[in-house]
Amino acid sequence: MDLAATAIRSPVTPSIILGRPTSRSCFARFGSNVRFSGKLCTSVSIPKQGHKKLSAGSRRGLVVRAAASPDSSEPSNKIAPLQLESPTGQFLSQILINHPHLVPAAVEQQLEQLQTDRDADADKQKEDLSASGTDLVLYRRIAEVKSNERRKALEEILYTLVVQKFMNANISLIPSITPDPSGRVDSWPDDDGKLQQLHSDEAYEMIQNHLALILGNRVGDLTSVAQISKLRVGQVYAASVMYGYFLKRVDQRFQLEKTMKVLPNTAEEENSLHQTIIDDARPGSGEDPSQMMSHPEVSTWPGGGISPGGFGYGIKATRLRNYVMSFDGETLQRCATIRSKEVVNIIEKHTEALFGRPEIVITPEGAIDSSKDENIKISFGGLKRLVLEAVTFGSFLWDVESYVDSRYHFVLN
């Protein structure tokens, strides 16, 4: 099996397959059971003496005003497509713009406050156990509201840290997908080289395989422009974020074992991997073709499917791929699990902020009716840039989730 076709099983969502668009896909859920607030995004002026002063800002994107005065008429700076709504998120976004070197200290402070609030609520709930009837129901409801507020603040802390990592690498996140006068959507800078440098050599080899599976025979023709379903591109983006999260998790383990010199014999790895790729690509290998996992909508890109070479076409032998294929079922399942609900929510919200909320209708047969879906004009080079950003976004999510959990425990498994 290939990494790109690994099932990501979240403890809070149905199984999401990296490689096959389904009605349960991460992005497809945005228009059905997930609802997000349409509150006005506000901006935070530079705090003085510990007070946070709020002023009206833009409605779209992670937005702050760069001036100290709330009356300033200077334009807002959009640094990410997702708007932050909680007071914590707005405060950190202001720090991120005006004083980025203070973000770690600000995050530490916010996490300490969240921990204090959580401990206080836990003590309060113990006291409330003596209550009865209507009072008990009311106390539990208040505790639930406070818990949801903390979760939202935590999500926006994680998101801010991811955005900061992109800023530190001098990479601008792709803004909300909007066509230019010519109808193209990929007018963003070419940061492919910078994105590549953020991954280990072994991980980037896997990312190249991932791109080969998505672009197919267009991998060497990045200037061609095609009209592609916006929903399908969104599904590829969300799947690539999860792929990046998974890839960083296994690469971290791989790099540790490589440093400790406990990896299996290299020659045996390469021979085993070469045989596995041949078996994957061989027609009639005993697998039901309908069960083969391919990337979302690869077969719908103009120019045909993955390639005439079949499922294994374009997949190069890599040590990291073979390393993951050596995992037993339990280890693979553990590595392929998104550990927290907060990360799942961030993936969904960020993808929706980038591509918008699609109008999704589920047919009686359970399929997605995409008759109202919008097509966008994008080059295959632009699609590559999207995928590289998504994989890096997922990799950063793993990093910040681990970092924050070490200071404010929220990961359950």
Coordinates of C-alpha atoms in Angstrom, one line a residue:
M1 CA 0.0 0.0 0.0
D2 CA 1.2 3.5 -0.6
L3 CA 1.4 6.2 2.1
A4 CA -0.7 8.5 -0.1
A5 CA -3.5 6.0 0.2
T6 CA -3.3 5.6 4.0
A7 CA -6.6 5.9 5.9
I8 CA -6.5 8.7 8.4
R9 CA -8.8 7.8 11.3
S10 CA -9.7 10.5 13.6
P11 CA -11.1 9.8 17.1
V12 CA -13.8 12.3 16.5
T13 CA -14.7 12.0 12.8
P14 CA -15.4 9.1 10.3
S15 CA -12.5 7.5 8.5
I16 CA -11.0 9.8 5.9
I17 CA -9.2 8.2 3.0
L18 CA -6.1 10.0 1.7
G19 CA -6.7 9.2 -1.9
R20 CA -10.4 8.7 -2.5
P21 CA -13.0 11.5 -2.4
T22 CA -16.1 10.3 -0.6
S23 CA -19.1 11.9 0.9
R24 CA -17.3 11.6 4.2
S25 CA -14.2 13.4 3.1
C26 CA -12.9 16.2 5.3
F27 CA -13.6 18.9 2.8
A28 CA -17.0 17.5 1.7
R29 CA -18.3 17.9 5.3
F30 CA -18.0 21.6 5.2
G31 CA -21.3 22.2 3.6
S32 CA -23.3 19.7 5.5
N33 CA -22.9 19.1 9.2
V34 CA -20.3 21.7 10.1
R35 CA -21.5 25.2 10.9
F36 CA -19.3 28.2 11.6
S37 CA -20.1 31.6 13.0
G38 CA -20.3 34.5 10.6
K39 CA -19.3 37.0 13.2
L40 CA -17.4 40.1 12.2
C41 CA -13.7 39.6 12.5
T42 CA -12.1 42.3 14.7
S43 CA -8.6 43.6 15.1
V44 CA -6.6 44.3 18.1
S45 CA -4.7 47.5 18.7
I46 CA -1.4 47.3 20.5
P47 CA -2.1 46.5 24.1
K48 CA -1.0 49.0 26.8
Q49 CA -0.5 48.0 30.5
G50 CA -2.1 44.6 29.9
H51 CA -5.4 45.8 28.5
K52 CA -6.6 44.7 25.1
K53 CA -8.5 47.3 23.1
L54 CA -10.7 46.0 20.2
S55 CA -11.6 47.9 17.1
A56 CA -13.7 46.9 14.0
G57 CA -11.7 45.2 11.2
S58 CA -12.3 43.3 8.1
R59 CA -14.6 40.3 7.8
R60 CA -12.3 38.0 5.8
G61 CA -9.0 36.4 6.7
L62 CA -6.8 36.6 9.7
V63 CA -6.9 40.4 9.9
V64 CA -5.3 43.0 12.1
R65 CA -4.7 46.7 11.9
A66 CA -1.0 47.6 12.0
A67 CA -1.6 51.0 13.7
A68 CA -1.8 51.6 17.4
S69 CA -4.9 53.7 17.1
P70 CA -8.2 52.0 16.4
D71 CA -9.2 55.0 14.3
S72 CA -6.4 54.5 11.9
S73 CA -7.5 54.3 8.3
E74 CA -4.5 52.2 7.1
P75 CA -5.5 49.0 5.3
S76 CA -5.6 45.7 7.1
N77 CA -3.0 43.1 6.6
K78 CA -4.2 39.6 5.7
I79 CA -1.7 36.9 6.7
A80 CA -3.9 33.8 6.5
P81 CA -7.3 33.0 5.0
L82 CA -8.9 31.9 8.2
Q83 CA -10.4 34.7 10.4
L84 CA -9.7 34.4 14.2
E85 CA -12.7 35.3 16.3
S86 CA -11.8 34.6 19.9
P87 CA -10.2 37.3 22.1
T88 CA -7.2 35.1 22.4
G89 CA -6.9 34.6 18.6
Q90 CA -7.3 38.3 17.9
F91 CA -4.7 39.2 20.5
L92 CA -2.2 36.8 19.2
S93 CA -2.8 37.9 15.6
Q94 CA -1.9 41.5 16.6
I95 CA 1.3 40.3 18.3
L96 CA 2.1 38.2 15.2
I97 CA 1.9 41.3 13.0
N98 CA 3.5 43.9 15.1
H99 CA 5.8 42.0 17.5
P100 CA 6.4 38.5 16.1
H101 CA 9.4 37.9 18.4
L102 CA 6.9 38.1 21.3
V103 CA 4.6 35.4 20.0
P104 CA 6.2 32.5 22.0
A105 CA 5.9 34.5 25.3
A106 CA 2.4 35.5 24.5
V107 CA 1.4 31.9 23.7
E108 CA 2.9 30.7 27.0
Q109 CA 0.9 33.3 28.8
Q110 CA -2.3 32.3 27.1
L111 CA -1.7 28.6 27.7
E112 CA -1.1 29.3 31.4
Q113 CA -4.4 31.2 31.6
L114 CA -6.2 28.4 29.9
Q115 CA -4.7 25.9 32.4
T116 CA -5.8 28.1 35.3
D117 CA -9.3 28.4 33.9
R118 CA -9.5 24.7 33.3
D119 CA -8.3 23.9 36.9
A120 CA -10.8 26.4 38.4
D121 CA -13.7 24.9 36.4
A122 CA -12.7 21.3 37.5
D123 CA -12.8 22.5 41.2
K124 CA -16.1 24.2 40.6
Q125 CA -17.6 21.1 39.0
K126 CA -16.7 19.1 42.1
E127 CA -18.5 21.6 44.3
D128 CA -21.5 21.6 42.0
L129 CA -22.0 17.8 42.5
S130 CA -23.9 18.7 45.6
A131 CA -26.5 20.6 43.6
S132 CA -29.6 19.0 42.3
G133 CA -32.4 19.5 39.8
T134 CA -32.4 22.6 37.7
D135 CA -29.3 24.0 39.3
L136 CA -27.2 21.0 38.4
V137 CA -28.3 21.2 34.7
L138 CA -27.5 24.9 34.7
Y139 CA -24.0 24.4 36.2
R140 CA -23.2 21.7 33.7
R141 CA -24.3 23.9 30.8
I142 CA -22.1 26.7 32.0
A143 CA -19.2 24.3 32.3
E144 CA -19.8 23.1 28.7
V145 CA -19.9 26.6 27.3
K146 CA -16.6 27.5 29.1
S147 CA -15.0 24.3 27.8
N148 CA -16.0 25.2 24.2
E149 CA -14.6 28.6 24.6
R150 CA -11.3 27.2 25.8
R151 CA -11.3 24.7 22.8
K152 CA -11.8 27.6 20.4
A153 CA -9.0 29.6 22.0
L154 CA -6.8 26.6 21.8
E155 CA -7.5 26.0 18.1
E156 CA -6.6 29.6 17.4
I157 CA -3.4 29.4 19.4
L158 CA -2.4 26.3 17.3
Y159 CA -3.4 28.1 14.1
T160 CA -1.4 31.2 15.0
L161 CA 1.7 29.1 15.6
V162 CA 1.3 27.4 12.2
V163 CA 1.1 30.8 10.5
Q164 CA 4.1 32.0 12.4
K165 CA 6.1 29.0 11.1
F166 CA 5.3 30.1 7.5
M167 CA 6.2 33.7 8.3
N168 CA 9.5 32.6 9.8
A169 CA 10.3 30.7 6.6
N170 CA 9.4 33.9 4.6
I171 CA 6.5 32.1 2.9
S172 CA 3.1 33.7 2.3
L173 CA 0.1 31.5 2.8
I174 CA -2.1 31.3 -0.3
P175 CA -5.1 33.7 0.2
S176 CA -8.7 32.8 -0.3
I177 CA -9.1 31.4 -3.8
T178 CA -10.5 34.2 -5.9
P179 CA -10.2 34.4 -9.7
D180 CA -8.3 37.4 -11.3
P181 CA -9.7 39.3 -14.3
S182 CA -8.5 36.5 -16.6
G183 CA -10.2 33.9 -14.5
R184 CA -7.0 32.4 -13.1
V185 CA -6.7 31.7 -9.4
D186 CA -3.0 30.9 -9.1
S187 CA -1.4 34.4 -9.1
W188 CA 0.5 33.6 -5.8
P189 CA 4.3 33.7 -5.6
D190 CA 6.4 30.6 -6.5
D191 CA 7.7 29.4 -3.2
D192 CA 8.3 25.8 -4.1
G193 CA 12.0 26.0 -3.3
K194 CA 11.4 27.5 0.1
L195 CA 8.7 24.8 0.9
Q196 CA 11.1 22.0 -0.1
Q197 CA 13.7 23.2 2.3
L198 CA 11.3 22.8 5.2
H199 CA 11.3 19.0 4.8
S200 CA 14.0 16.3 5.3
D201 CA 15.4 14.8 2.1
E202 CA 13.6 11.5 2.8
A203 CA 10.3 13.3 3.5
Y204 CA 10.6 15.4 0.3
E205 CA 11.1 12.2 -1.8
M206 CA 7.8 11.0 -0.4
I207 CA 6.2 14.4 -1.2
Q208 CA 7.4 14.0 -4.8
N209 CA 5.7 10.6 -5.0
H210 CA 2.6 12.3 -3.6
L211 CA 2.7 15.0 -6.3
A212 CA 3.3 12.3 -9.0
L213 CA 0.1 10.5 -7.9
I214 CA -1.9 13.8 -8.0
L215 CA -0.5 15.3 -11.2
G216 CA 0.0 12.0 -13.1
N217 CA 1.5 12.6 -16.6
R218 CA 1.3 16.4 -16.1
V219 CA 4.0 16.3 -13.5
G220 CA 6.5 17.7 -16.1
D221 CA 4.1 20.1 -17.7
L222 CA 3.4 22.7 -15.0
T223 CA 2.6 25.7 -17.3
S224 CA -0.6 24.2 -18.8
V225 CA -3.8 25.6 -17.5
A226 CA -7.0 23.6 -16.9
Q227 CA -10.5 24.1 -15.6
I228 CA -10.8 21.9 -12.5
S229 CA -13.6 21.5 -9.9
K230 CA -13.1 23.8 -7.0
L231 CA -14.5 21.2 -4.7
R232 CA -12.1 18.5 -5.9
V233 CA -9.1 20.8 -5.5
G234 CA -10.3 21.5 -2.0
Q235 CA -10.5 17.8 -1.3
V236 CA -6.9 17.3 -2.6
Y237 CA -5.8 20.2 -0.4
A238 CA -7.4 18.8 2.8
A239 CA -6.1 15.3 2.0
S240 CA -2.6 16.7 1.5
V241 CA -2.7 18.5 4.8
M242 CA -3.5 15.2 6.5
Y243 CA -0.8 13.5 4.5
G244 CA 1.7 16.1 5.7
Y245 CA 0.6 15.5 9.3
F246 CA 1.1 11.8 8.9
L247 CA 4.4 12.2 7.0
K248 CA 5.9 14.4 9.6
R249 CA 5.0 11.9 12.3
V250 CA 6.6 8.9 10.6
D251 CA 9.6 11.0 9.4
Q252 CA 10.3 12.1 13.0
R253 CA 10.4 8.5 14.0
F254 CA 12.5 7.6 11.0
Q255 CA 15.1 10.3 11.7
L256 CA 15.4 9.2 15.3
E257 CA 16.0 5.6 14.4
K258 CA 18.4 6.6 11.7
T259 CA 20.4 8.7 14.2
M260 CA 20.4 5.7 16.6
K261 CA 21.5 3.5 13.7
V262 CA 18.7 0.9 14.3
L263 CA 17.2 1.0 10.8
P264 CA 16.9 -2.2 8.8
N265 CA 19.5 -3.2 6.2
T266 CA 19.3 -0.7 3.3
A267 CA 19.8 -3.3 0.5
E268 CA 17.0 -5.4 1.8
E269 CA 14.8 -2.3 2.0
E270 CA 15.4 -1.4 -1.6
N271 CA 14.8 -4.9 -2.9
S272 CA 11.6 -5.3 -0.9
L273 CA 10.3 -1.9 -1.9
H274 CA 11.1 -2.5 -5.6
Q275 CA 9.1 -5.7 -5.5
T276 CA 6.2 -4.0 -3.7
I277 CA 6.0 -1.3 -6.4
I278 CA 6.0 -3.9 -9.1
D279 CA 3.2 -5.8 -7.3
D280 CA 1.2 -2.6 -6.9
A281 CA 1.4 -1.7 -10.6
R282 CA 0.8 -5.2 -12.0
P283 CA -2.7 -5.7 -13.4
G284 CA -4.7 -8.6 -12.0
S285 CA -2.7 -8.8 -8.8
G286 CA -5.7 -10.1 -7.0
E287 CA -7.1 -6.8 -5.7
D288 CA -10.5 -5.5 -6.6
P289 CA -9.9 -2.5 -8.8
S290 CA -12.8 -0.7 -7.2
Q291 CA -11.0 -0.9 -3.8
M292 CA -7.8 0.7 -5.1
M293 CA -7.2 4.0 -3.4
S294 CA -6.3 6.8 -5.7
H295 CA -5.9 10.5 -5.0
P296 CA -9.0 12.7 -5.1
E297 CA -10.1 13.5 -8.6
V298 CA -6.7 12.5 -10.2
S299 CA -8.7 10.7 -12.9
T300 CA -10.6 13.9 -13.7
W301 CA -7.6 16.2 -14.4
P302 CA -7.6 17.0 -18.1
G303 CA -5.3 14.5 -19.9
G304 CA -6.5 11.4 -18.2
G305 CA -5.9 9.3 -15.1
I306 CA -2.8 8.8 -13.0
S307 CA -0.8 7.4 -15.9
P308 CA -0.7 4.5 -18.3
G309 CA 1.6 2.8 -15.8
G310 CA -1.1 2.2 -13.3
F311 CA -1.3 2.8 -9.6
G312 CA 2.5 2.4 -9.1
Y313 CA 3.4 4.8 -11.9
G314 CA 5.7 7.7 -10.8
I315 CA 6.4 6.1 -7.4
K316 CA 10.1 6.0 -6.7
A317 CA 11.7 3.7 -4.2
T318 CA 12.5 5.6 -1.0
R319 CA 13.8 4.5 2.3
L320 CA 11.0 6.3 4.2
R321 CA 8.3 4.6 2.2
N322 CA 9.7 1.2 2.8
Y323 CA 10.2 2.0 6.5
V324 CA 6.5 2.8 6.8
M325 CA 5.4 -0.3 4.9
S326 CA 7.3 -2.3 7.5
F327 CA 5.0 -1.2 10.3
D328 CA 2.6 -3.7 11.7
G329 CA -1.1 -2.9 11.5
E330 CA -1.4 -1.5 15.0
T331 CA 1.6 0.8 14.6
L332 CA 0.4 2.0 11.2
Q333 CA -3.1 2.8 12.6
R334 CA -1.6 4.7 15.5
C335 CA 0.6 6.8 13.2
A336 CA -2.3 7.4 10.8
T337 CA -4.5 8.9 13.5
I338 CA -5.1 12.6 13.9
R339 CA -4.6 12.8 17.6
S340 CA -6.9 15.7 18.6
K341 CA -10.3 17.2 17.6
E342 CA -8.7 20.6 17.6
V343 CA -6.4 19.7 14.6
V344 CA -9.3 18.1 12.7
N345 CA -11.3 21.4 13.2
I346 CA -8.3 23.5 12.1
I347 CA -8.0 21.4 8.8
E348 CA -11.7 21.8 8.1
K349 CA -11.9 25.6 8.9
H350 CA -8.7 26.5 7.1
T351 CA -9.7 24.6 3.9
E352 CA -13.2 26.2 4.0
A353 CA -11.6 29.6 4.5
L354 CA -9.4 29.0 1.5
F355 CA -11.9 27.5 -0.9
G356 CA -15.2 28.7 0.5
R357 CA -18.2 26.7 1.6
P358 CA -19.4 24.6 -1.3
E359 CA -23.0 23.8 -2.0
I360 CA -23.1 20.0 -1.4
V361 CA -26.1 17.8 -2.0
I362 CA -25.9 14.1 -1.1
T363 CA -27.9 11.9 -3.5
P364 CA -30.1 9.0 -2.2
E365 CA -27.3 6.7 -3.3
G366 CA -24.8 8.5 -0.9
A367 CA -22.8 10.1 -3.7
I368 CA -22.0 13.9 -3.9
D369 CA -24.1 15.8 -6.4
S370 CA -21.6 18.3 -7.8
S371 CA -23.9 19.9 -10.3
K372 CA -23.6 23.3 -8.5
D373 CA -19.9 23.0 -8.1
E374 CA -17.7 25.8 -9.5
N375 CA -14.8 25.2 -11.9
I376 CA -11.6 27.2 -11.5
K377 CA -8.8 27.9 -14.0
I378 CA -5.4 26.8 -12.5
S379 CA -2.1 25.8 -13.9
F380 CA -0.6 22.5 -12.9
G381 CA 2.3 24.5 -11.4
G382 CA -0.3 26.3 -9.3
L383 CA -1.8 23.0 -8.2
K384 CA 1.7 21.8 -7.2
R385 CA 2.2 24.9 -5.1
L386 CA -1.2 24.3 -3.4
V387 CA -0.2 20.7 -2.6
L388 CA 3.2 21.7 -1.3
E389 CA 1.7 24.3 1.0
A390 CA -0.9 21.8 2.2
V391 CA 1.7 19.1 3.0
T392 CA 3.8 21.7 4.9
F393 CA 0.7 23.0 6.7
G394 CA 0.0 19.4 8.0
S395 CA 3.7 19.0 9.0
F396 CA 3.6 22.2 11.0
L397 CA 0.3 21.1 12.6
W398 CA 2.1 18.0 14.0
D399 CA 4.9 20.2 15.3
V400 CA 2.7 22.8 17.1
E401 CA 0.2 20.2 18.4
S402 CA 3.1 18.4 20.1
Y403 CA 4.6 21.7 21.4
V404 CA 1.3 23.0 22.8
D405 CA 0.4 19.6 24.3
S406 CA 3.7 19.6 26.3
R407 CA 2.5 22.8 28.0
Y408 CA -1.3 22.4 28.0
H409 CA -2.3 18.7 27.8
F410 CA -5.2 18.2 25.4
V411 CA -4.1 15.2 23.2
L412 CA -6.1 12.2 24.4
N413 CA -4.2 9.4 22.6

